[in-house]
């Protein structure tokens, strides 16, 4: 499994720095100062495929009653009623609060633990490093149900079932390997000279880590935080297995159960509005940090 | 690993974490101090992951060997492999098993083909490339449940975008109850997955693409290779490690699929995945023993596939492992 790391380390620097130098000759080879019209068709097809669902979600969220049931391509009478309804729904607000707490706590704790581990794995001499990396990576391939099922029973025994802490702990287990892998590759990129001069001044490895590496790794830490946050926010199986009441349910579960109230009275408009509300912040995050997210995804090469 | 270059500086480092003098036995003392720090820095993560991953799986193994029902107030009785026999001899597990692999096969192959095409597109120099990259990345930020709801509304009978457009244009499919039939429901689930995760495959493949050096292409050009020949004979083979990597991650993820069928069909019309079946037995039917057996079976299936992948990409892995040391 340690392959994955190594492939990543060869691929990552190129994604960030190595590419521009190499790109121009290839462009010449393909003779593409201007794109062939057929290629433009592909460009627009890809854009359409990516964006149309967003359009339809927003469109649905602005409709009510007849307008909704006719499935108009444009809302003839756009209304924000659905949004108002969502913000007046105590269950949604509770779910939003839960999601924020879970995602923030998990991300913070994962980042602290992972930065220690990642530094050791990136820079220090260590016994059985390959084995440890393999073990960590194998955690990411666990199907969540294999943990959720027994945890359902354990948590019920010890009273963590249907609590926020009961969700944070298992989510942390999946967030840690993601954070460790992404951070390891970021740490590897920090120039060694800086650390070495710290050693010259008599610093211990831990001091070098805390005083030299960590401050320099802030961009990498931020990127990792975004990736972990998105994956924790998105996670569904643990959330649905380990909660039962609105007091502990995070947003994705709350939205999934919105639709289940009645077969005939699907509150499609409200569900869509709620979906838009939780999508907007993450879309803004992606727009602002897309370069970092790309480098983090390709560097860690771990699904978020 | 890259530790060789650390050695000049490490000469000074004869102190442990707390500044304690480390007994120096030749050059090993320094190494030992460093190893100790490394161990202490890694241990918290490892302990947590071990506790939260290994302990529950061990417990699941135990539960799966028992008849344990919440309905009968947690009555527990050791039954050996009975739960496994029940699961493996009934139709549900094999149906879910087949559907999960069908889903994984369809969605991963589509994602790899589309992802490669998308990566090639993103690697071209053209005005608007940055915009394209941002746009294809957006679905990644969408919570899977939301993406499932969105696709559900797009394929809703009469009022969905897709059904609406198809029936307005008089094309077939406009009057289909998409989520009400196995084949169509599976198609929507695959589409929703492709929409959300193709960008991930594309980015990994793009990273692989950018490592291929220009000289390789120049050589191909000098040999008179056409663009297509260059792609098939130069790009694809060199891209293989990146594509295999994307395939591994996407397959592992696809085999664990849960939220898409959960929201889109609740597992109806033969779209239940392995994870969903285990969840249903556990939470809805309160069959803890059988649910645990099913989750162990899911776990073993995913592990088996990852072992096959490692075998399949074995050459790469040995090379890479060497590099890693």
CSV table of N, CA and C in Angstrom, one decimal, chain B residues 4-112:
chain,number,residue,atom,x,y,z
B,4,UNK,N,18.5,11.0,4.4
B,4,UNK,CA,20.0,11.2,4.3
B,4,UNK,C,20.4,12.6,4.4
B,5,UNK,N,19.7,13.5,3.8
B,5,UNK,CA,20.1,14.9,3.8
B,5,UNK,C,20.0,15.6,5.1
B,6,UNK,N,19.4,14.9,6.1
B,6,UNK,CA,19.2,15.5,7.4
B,6,UNK,C,20.5,15.3,8.2
B,7,UNK,N,21.3,14.3,7.8
B,7,UNK,CA,22.4,13.9,8.7
B,7,UNK,C,23.4,15.0,9.1
B,8,UNK,N,23.7,16.0,8.2
B,8,UNK,CA,24.7,17.0,8.7
B,8,UNK,C,24.2,17.7,10.0
B,9,UNK,N,22.9,18.1,9.9
B,9,UNK,CA,22.3,18.8,11.0
B,9,UNK,C,22.1,17.9,12.2
B,10,UNK,N,21.8,16.7,12.0
B,10,UNK,CA,21.4,15.8,13.1
B,10,UNK,C,22.6,15.5,14.0
B,11,UNK,N,23.8,15.8,13.6
B,11,UNK,CA,25.0,15.6,14.4
B,11,UNK,C,24.8,16.3,15.8
B,12,UNK,N,24.1,17.4,15.8
B,12,UNK,CA,24.0,18.1,17.1
B,12,UNK,C,23.0,17.6,18.0
B,13,UNK,N,22.1,16.8,17.4
B,13,UNK,CA,20.9,16.4,18.1
B,13,UNK,C,21.2,15.2,18.9
B,14,UNK,N,21.8,15.3,20.0
B,14,UNK,CA,22.0,14.2,20.9
B,14,UNK,C,21.1,14.3,22.1
B,15,UNK,N,20.1,15.1,22.1
B,15,UNK,CA,19.2,15.2,23.2
B,15,UNK,C,17.9,14.5,22.8
B,16,UNK,N,17.2,14.0,23.8
B,16,UNK,CA,15.9,13.4,23.6
B,16,UNK,C,14.9,14.5,23.6
B,17,UNK,N,13.6,14.1,23.7
B,17,UNK,CA,12.6,15.1,23.6
B,17,UNK,C,12.6,16.1,24.8
B,18,UNK,N,13.0,15.6,25.9
B,18,UNK,CA,13.0,16.5,27.1
B,18,UNK,C,14.4,17.0,27.4
B,19,UNK,N,15.3,16.9,26.4
B,19,UNK,CA,16.6,17.5,26.6
B,19,UNK,C,17.5,16.5,27.4
B,20,UNK,N,17.0,15.3,27.7
B,20,UNK,CA,17.8,14.3,28.4
B,20,UNK,C,19.0,13.9,27.5
B,21,UNK,N,20.1,13.7,28.2
B,21,UNK,CA,21.2,13.1,27.4
B,21,UNK,C,20.9,11.7,27.0
B,22,UNK,N,21.2,11.4,25.8
B,22,UNK,CA,21.0,10.1,25.3
B,22,UNK,C,22.3,9.4,25.2
B,23,UNK,N,22.3,8.2,25.8
B,23,UNK,CA,23.6,7.4,25.7
B,23,UNK,C,24.0,7.2,24.3
B,24,UNK,N,25.2,7.6,24.0
B,24,UNK,CA,25.6,7.5,22.6
B,24,UNK,C,26.4,6.2,22.4
B,25,UNK,N,25.8,5.2,21.7
B,25,UNK,CA,26.5,4.0,21.3
B,25,UNK,C,26.9,4.1,19.8
B,26,UNK,N,28.1,4.6,19.6
B,26,UNK,CA,28.4,4.8,18.2
B,26,UNK,C,27.5,5.9,17.6
B,27,UNK,N,27.1,5.7,16.3
B,27,UNK,CA,26.2,6.6,15.7
B,27,UNK,C,24.8,6.3,16.1
B,28,UNK,N,24.5,5.2,16.7
B,28,UNK,CA,23.1,4.8,17.0
B,28,UNK,C,22.3,5.6,18.0
B,29,UNK,N,23.1,6.3,18.9
B,29,UNK,CA,22.4,7.0,19.9
B,29,UNK,C,21.5,8.1,19.4
B,30,UNK,N,22.1,8.8,18.4
B,30,UNK,CA,21.3,9.9,17.8
B,30,UNK,C,20.1,9.4,17.1
B,31,UNK,N,20.3,8.3,16.4
B,31,UNK,CA,19.2,7.7,15.7
B,31,UNK,C,18.1,7.3,16.7
B,32,UNK,N,18.6,6.7,17.8
B,32,UNK,CA,17.6,6.2,18.7
B,32,UNK,C,16.8,7.4,19.3
B,33,UNK,N,17.5,8.5,19.6
B,33,UNK,CA,16.7,9.6,20.1
B,33,UNK,C,15.7,10.1,19.1
B,34,UNK,N,16.1,10.1,17.9
B,34,UNK,CA,15.2,10.6,16.9
B,34,UNK,C,14.0,9.6,16.7
B,35,UNK,N,14.4,8.3,16.8
B,35,UNK,CA,13.3,7.4,16.7
B,35,UNK,C,12.3,7.5,17.8
B,36,UNK,N,12.9,7.8,19.0
B,36,UNK,CA,12.0,7.9,20.2
B,36,UNK,C,11.0,9.1,20.0
B,37,UNK,N,11.6,10.2,19.5
B,37,UNK,CA,10.7,11.4,19.3
B,37,UNK,C,9.6,11.0,18.2
B,38,UNK,N,10.1,10.4,17.2
B,38,UNK,CA,9.2,10.0,16.1
B,38,UNK,C,8.1,9.1,16.6
B,39,UNK,N,8.5,8.2,17.5
B,39,UNK,CA,7.5,7.3,18.0
B,39,UNK,C,6.4,8.0,18.9
B,40,UNK,N,7.0,9.0,19.7
B,40,UNK,CA,6.0,9.7,20.5
B,40,UNK,C,5.1,10.6,19.7
B,41,UNK,N,5.6,11.1,18.6
B,41,UNK,CA,4.8,12.0,17.8
B,41,UNK,C,3.7,11.2,17.0
B,42,UNK,N,4.0,9.9,16.7
B,42,UNK,CA,3.1,9.2,15.9
B,42,UNK,C,2.1,8.4,16.8
B,43,UNK,N,2.5,8.1,18.0
B,43,UNK,CA,1.7,7.2,18.8
B,43,UNK,C,0.3,7.7,19.1
B,44,UNK,N,0.1,9.0,19.4
B,44,UNK,CA,-1.3,9.3,19.7
B,44,UNK,C,-2.3,9.0,18.5
B,45,UNK,N,-1.9,9.3,17.3
B,45,UNK,CA,-2.7,9.0,16.1
B,45,UNK,C,-2.9,7.5,16.0
B,46,UNK,N,-1.8,6.8,16.1
B,46,UNK,CA,-1.9,5.3,16.0
B,46,UNK,C,-2.8,4.7,17.0
B,47,UNK,N,-2.7,5.2,18.3
B,47,UNK,CA,-3.5,4.6,19.4
B,47,UNK,C,-5.0,4.9,19.1
B,48,UNK,N,-5.3,6.1,18.7
B,48,UNK,CA,-6.6,6.5,18.5
B,48,UNK,C,-7.2,5.7,17.3
B,49,UNK,N,-6.5,5.6,16.2
B,49,UNK,CA,-7.0,4.8,15.1
B,49,UNK,C,-7.2,3.3,15.5
B,50,UNK,N,-6.2,2.8,16.2
B,50,UNK,CA,-6.3,1.4,16.6
B,50,UNK,C,-7.5,1.2,17.5
B,51,UNK,N,-7.7,2.1,18.5
B,51,UNK,CA,-8.9,2.0,19.4
B,51,UNK,C,-10.2,2.0,18.6
B,52,UNK,N,-10.3,3.0,17.7
B,52,UNK,CA,-11.6,3.2,17.1
B,52,UNK,C,-11.7,2.4,15.8
B,53,UNK,N,-10.7,1.8,15.3
B,53,UNK,CA,-10.9,1.0,14.1
B,53,UNK,C,-10.8,-0.5,14.5
B,54,UNK,N,-9.7,-0.8,15.2
B,54,UNK,CA,-9.5,-2.3,15.5
B,54,UNK,C,-10.4,-2.8,16.5
B,55,UNK,N,-10.6,-2.1,17.6
B,55,UNK,CA,-11.5,-2.6,18.6
B,55,UNK,C,-12.9,-2.9,18.1
B,56,UNK,N,-13.5,-1.9,17.5
B,56,UNK,CA,-14.9,-2.2,16.9
B,56,UNK,C,-14.9,-3.4,16.0
B,57,UNK,N,-13.9,-3.5,15.1
B,57,UNK,CA,-13.9,-4.6,14.2
B,57,UNK,C,-13.8,-5.9,14.9
B,58,UNK,N,-13.0,-6.0,16.0
B,58,UNK,CA,-12.9,-7.2,16.8
B,58,UNK,C,-14.3,-7.5,17.5
B,59,UNK,N,-14.9,-6.4,17.9
B,59,UNK,CA,-16.2,-6.5,18.6
B,59,UNK,C,-17.3,-7.0,17.6
B,60,UNK,N,-17.2,-6.4,16.3
B,60,UNK,CA,-18.1,-6.8,15.3
B,60,UNK,C,-18.0,-8.3,15.0
B,61,UNK,N,-16.7,-8.8,15.0
B,61,UNK,CA,-16.5,-10.2,14.8
B,61,UNK,C,-17.2,-11.1,15.9
B,62,UNK,N,-17.1,-10.6,17.1
B,62,UNK,CA,-17.7,-11.3,18.3
B,62,UNK,C,-19.2,-11.2,18.1
B,63,UNK,N,-19.8,-10.0,17.8
B,63,UNK,CA,-21.2,-9.9,17.7
B,63,UNK,C,-21.7,-10.8,16.6
B,64,UNK,N,-20.9,-10.9,15.5
B,64,UNK,CA,-21.4,-11.7,14.3
B,64,UNK,C,-21.5,-13.2,14.6
B,65,UNK,N,-20.9,-13.6,15.7
B,65,UNK,CA,-20.9,-15.0,16.1
B,65,UNK,C,-22.0,-15.2,17.1
B,66,UNK,N,-22.8,-14.2,17.4
B,66,UNK,CA,-23.9,-14.3,18.4
B,66,UNK,C,-25.2,-14.0,17.8
B,67,UNK,N,-26.2,-14.6,18.4
B,67,UNK,CA,-27.6,-14.2,18.2
B,67,UNK,C,-27.9,-13.1,19.2
B,68,UNK,N,-28.0,-11.9,18.7
B,68,UNK,CA,-28.1,-10.8,19.6
B,68,UNK,C,-29.2,-9.9,19.1
B,69,UNK,N,-30.2,-9.7,19.8
B,69,UNK,CA,-31.3,-8.9,19.3
B,69,UNK,C,-31.7,-7.8,20.3
B,70,UNK,N,-31.8,-6.6,19.8
B,70,UNK,CA,-32.2,-5.5,20.6
B,70,UNK,C,-33.7,-5.7,21.0
B,71,UNK,N,-34.4,-6.3,20.0
B,71,UNK,CA,-35.8,-6.4,20.2
B,71,UNK,C,-36.1,-7.3,21.5
B,72,UNK,N,-35.3,-8.3,21.7
B,72,UNK,CA,-35.5,-9.1,22.9
B,72,UNK,C,-34.5,-8.7,24.0
B,73,UNK,N,-34.4,-7.4,24.2
B,73,UNK,CA,-33.6,-6.8,25.2
B,73,UNK,C,-32.2,-7.3,25.3
B,74,UNK,N,-31.6,-7.4,24.1
B,74,UNK,CA,-30.1,-7.7,24.0
B,74,UNK,C,-29.8,-9.1,24.4
B,75,UNK,N,-30.7,-10.0,24.3
B,75,UNK,CA,-30.4,-11.4,24.6
B,75,UNK,C,-29.3,-11.9,23.7
B,76,UNK,N,-28.3,-12.5,24.3
B,76,UNK,CA,-27.1,-12.9,23.5
B,76,UNK,C,-26.9,-14.4,23.6
B,77,UNK,N,-26.6,-15.0,22.5
B,77,UNK,CA,-26.4,-16.4,22.5
B,77,UNK,C,-25.4,-16.8,21.5
B,78,UNK,N,-24.3,-17.5,21.8
B,78,UNK,CA,-23.3,-17.8,20.9
B,78,UNK,C,-23.8,-18.8,19.8
B,79,UNK,N,-23.7,-18.5,18.6
B,79,UNK,CA,-24.2,-19.4,17.5
B,79,UNK,C,-23.2,-19.7,16.5
B,80,UNK,N,-21.9,-19.4,16.7
B,80,UNK,CA,-20.9,-19.7,15.8
B,80,UNK,C,-21.1,-19.0,14.4
B,81,UNK,N,-21.0,-19.7,13.4
B,81,UNK,CA,-21.0,-19.1,12.1
B,81,UNK,C,-22.5,-19.0,11.5
B,82,UNK,N,-23.4,-19.2,12.3
B,82,UNK,CA,-24.8,-19.3,11.9
B,82,UNK,C,-25.2,-18.0,11.1
B,83,UNK,N,-24.8,-16.8,11.6
B,83,UNK,CA,-25.2,-15.6,11.0
B,83,UNK,C,-24.6,-15.5,9.6
B,84,UNK,N,-23.4,-16.0,9.5
B,84,UNK,CA,-22.7,-16.0,8.1
B,84,UNK,C,-23.4,-16.9,7.2
B,85,UNK,N,-23.8,-18.1,7.7
B,85,UNK,CA,-24.5,-19.0,6.9
B,85,UNK,C,-25.8,-18.5,6.4
B,86,UNK,N,-26.5,-17.9,7.3
B,86,UNK,CA,-27.8,-17.3,7.0
B,86,UNK,C,-27.6,-16.2,5.9
B,87,UNK,N,-26.6,-15.4,6.1
B,87,UNK,CA,-26.3,-14.3,5.1
B,87,UNK,C,-25.9,-14.8,3.8
B,88,UNK,N,-25.0,-15.8,3.8
B,88,UNK,CA,-24.4,-16.3,2.5
B,88,UNK,C,-25.4,-17.2,1.8
B,89,UNK,N,-26.3,-17.8,2.5
B,89,UNK,CA,-27.2,-18.7,1.8
B,89,UNK,C,-28.5,-18.0,1.3
B,90,UNK,N,-28.8,-16.8,1.9
B,90,UNK,CA,-29.9,-16.1,1.4
B,90,UNK,C,-29.6,-15.3,0.2
B,91,UNK,N,-30.7,-14.7,-0.5
B,91,UNK,CA,-30.5,-14.0,-1.7
B,91,UNK,C,-30.0,-12.6,-1.5
B,92,UNK,N,-30.2,-12.0,-0.3
B,92,UNK,CA,-30.0,-10.6,-0.1
B,92,UNK,C,-28.5,-10.2,-0.3
B,93,UNK,N,-27.7,-10.9,0.4
B,93,UNK,CA,-26.2,-10.6,0.4
B,93,UNK,C,-25.7,-10.6,-1.0
B,94,UNK,N,-26.0,-11.7,-1.8
B,94,UNK,CA,-25.5,-11.8,-3.1
B,94,UNK,C,-26.1,-10.8,-4.0
B,95,UNK,N,-27.3,-10.4,-3.8
B,95,UNK,CA,-27.9,-9.4,-4.6
B,95,UNK,C,-27.2,-8.1,-4.4
B,96,UNK,N,-27.0,-7.7,-3.1
B,96,UNK,CA,-26.3,-6.5,-2.7
B,96,UNK,C,-24.9,-6.5,-3.3
B,97,UNK,N,-24.2,-7.7,-3.1
B,97,UNK,CA,-22.9,-7.9,-3.6
B,97,UNK,C,-22.8,-7.6,-5.1
B,98,UNK,N,-23.7,-8.2,-5.8
B,98,UNK,CA,-23.7,-8.0,-7.3
B,98,UNK,C,-24.0,-6.5,-7.7
B,99,UNK,N,-24.9,-5.9,-7.0
B,99,UNK,CA,-25.3,-4.6,-7.3
B,99,UNK,C,-24.2,-3.6,-7.0
B,100,UNK,N,-23.5,-3.9,-5.9
B,100,UNK,CA,-22.4,-3.0,-5.5
B,100,UNK,C,-21.2,-3.1,-6.5
B,101,UNK,N,-20.9,-4.3,-7.0
B,101,UNK,CA,-19.9,-4.4,-8.0
B,101,UNK,C,-20.3,-3.8,-9.3
B,102,UNK,N,-21.6,-4.0,-9.7
B,102,UNK,CA,-22.1,-3.4,-10.9
B,102,UNK,C,-21.9,-1.9,-10.8
B,103,UNK,N,-22.4,-1.3,-9.7
B,103,UNK,CA,-22.3,0.1,-9.5
B,103,UNK,C,-20.8,0.5,-9.6
B,104,UNK,N,-19.9,-0.2,-8.9
B,104,UNK,CA,-18.5,0.2,-8.9
B,104,UNK,C,-17.9,0.1,-10.2
B,105,UNK,N,-18.2,-1.0,-10.9
B,105,UNK,CA,-17.6,-1.2,-12.3
B,105,UNK,C,-18.1,-0.1,-13.2
B,106,UNK,N,-19.4,0.2,-13.2
B,106,UNK,CA,-19.9,1.2,-14.1
B,106,UNK,C,-19.3,2.6,-13.8
B,107,UNK,N,-19.4,3.0,-12.5
B,107,UNK,CA,-19.1,4.3,-12.2
B,107,UNK,C,-17.6,4.5,-12.3
B,108,UNK,N,-16.8,3.6,-11.8
B,108,UNK,CA,-15.3,3.8,-11.8
B,108,UNK,C,-14.8,3.8,-13.3
B,109,UNK,N,-15.3,2.9,-14.2
B,109,UNK,CA,-14.8,3.0,-15.5
B,109,UNK,C,-15.2,4.3,-16.2
B,110,UNK,N,-16.5,4.7,-16.0
B,110,UNK,CA,-16.9,6.0,-16.5
B,110,UNK,C,-16.0,7.1,-16.0
B,111,UNK,N,-15.7,7.1,-14.7
B,111,UNK,CA,-15.0,8.2,-14.1
B,111,UNK,C,-13.5,8.2,-14.6
B,112,UNK,N,-13.0,7.0,-14.9
B,112,UNK,CA,-11.6,7.0,-15.4
B,112,UNK,C,-11.5,7.5,-16.8
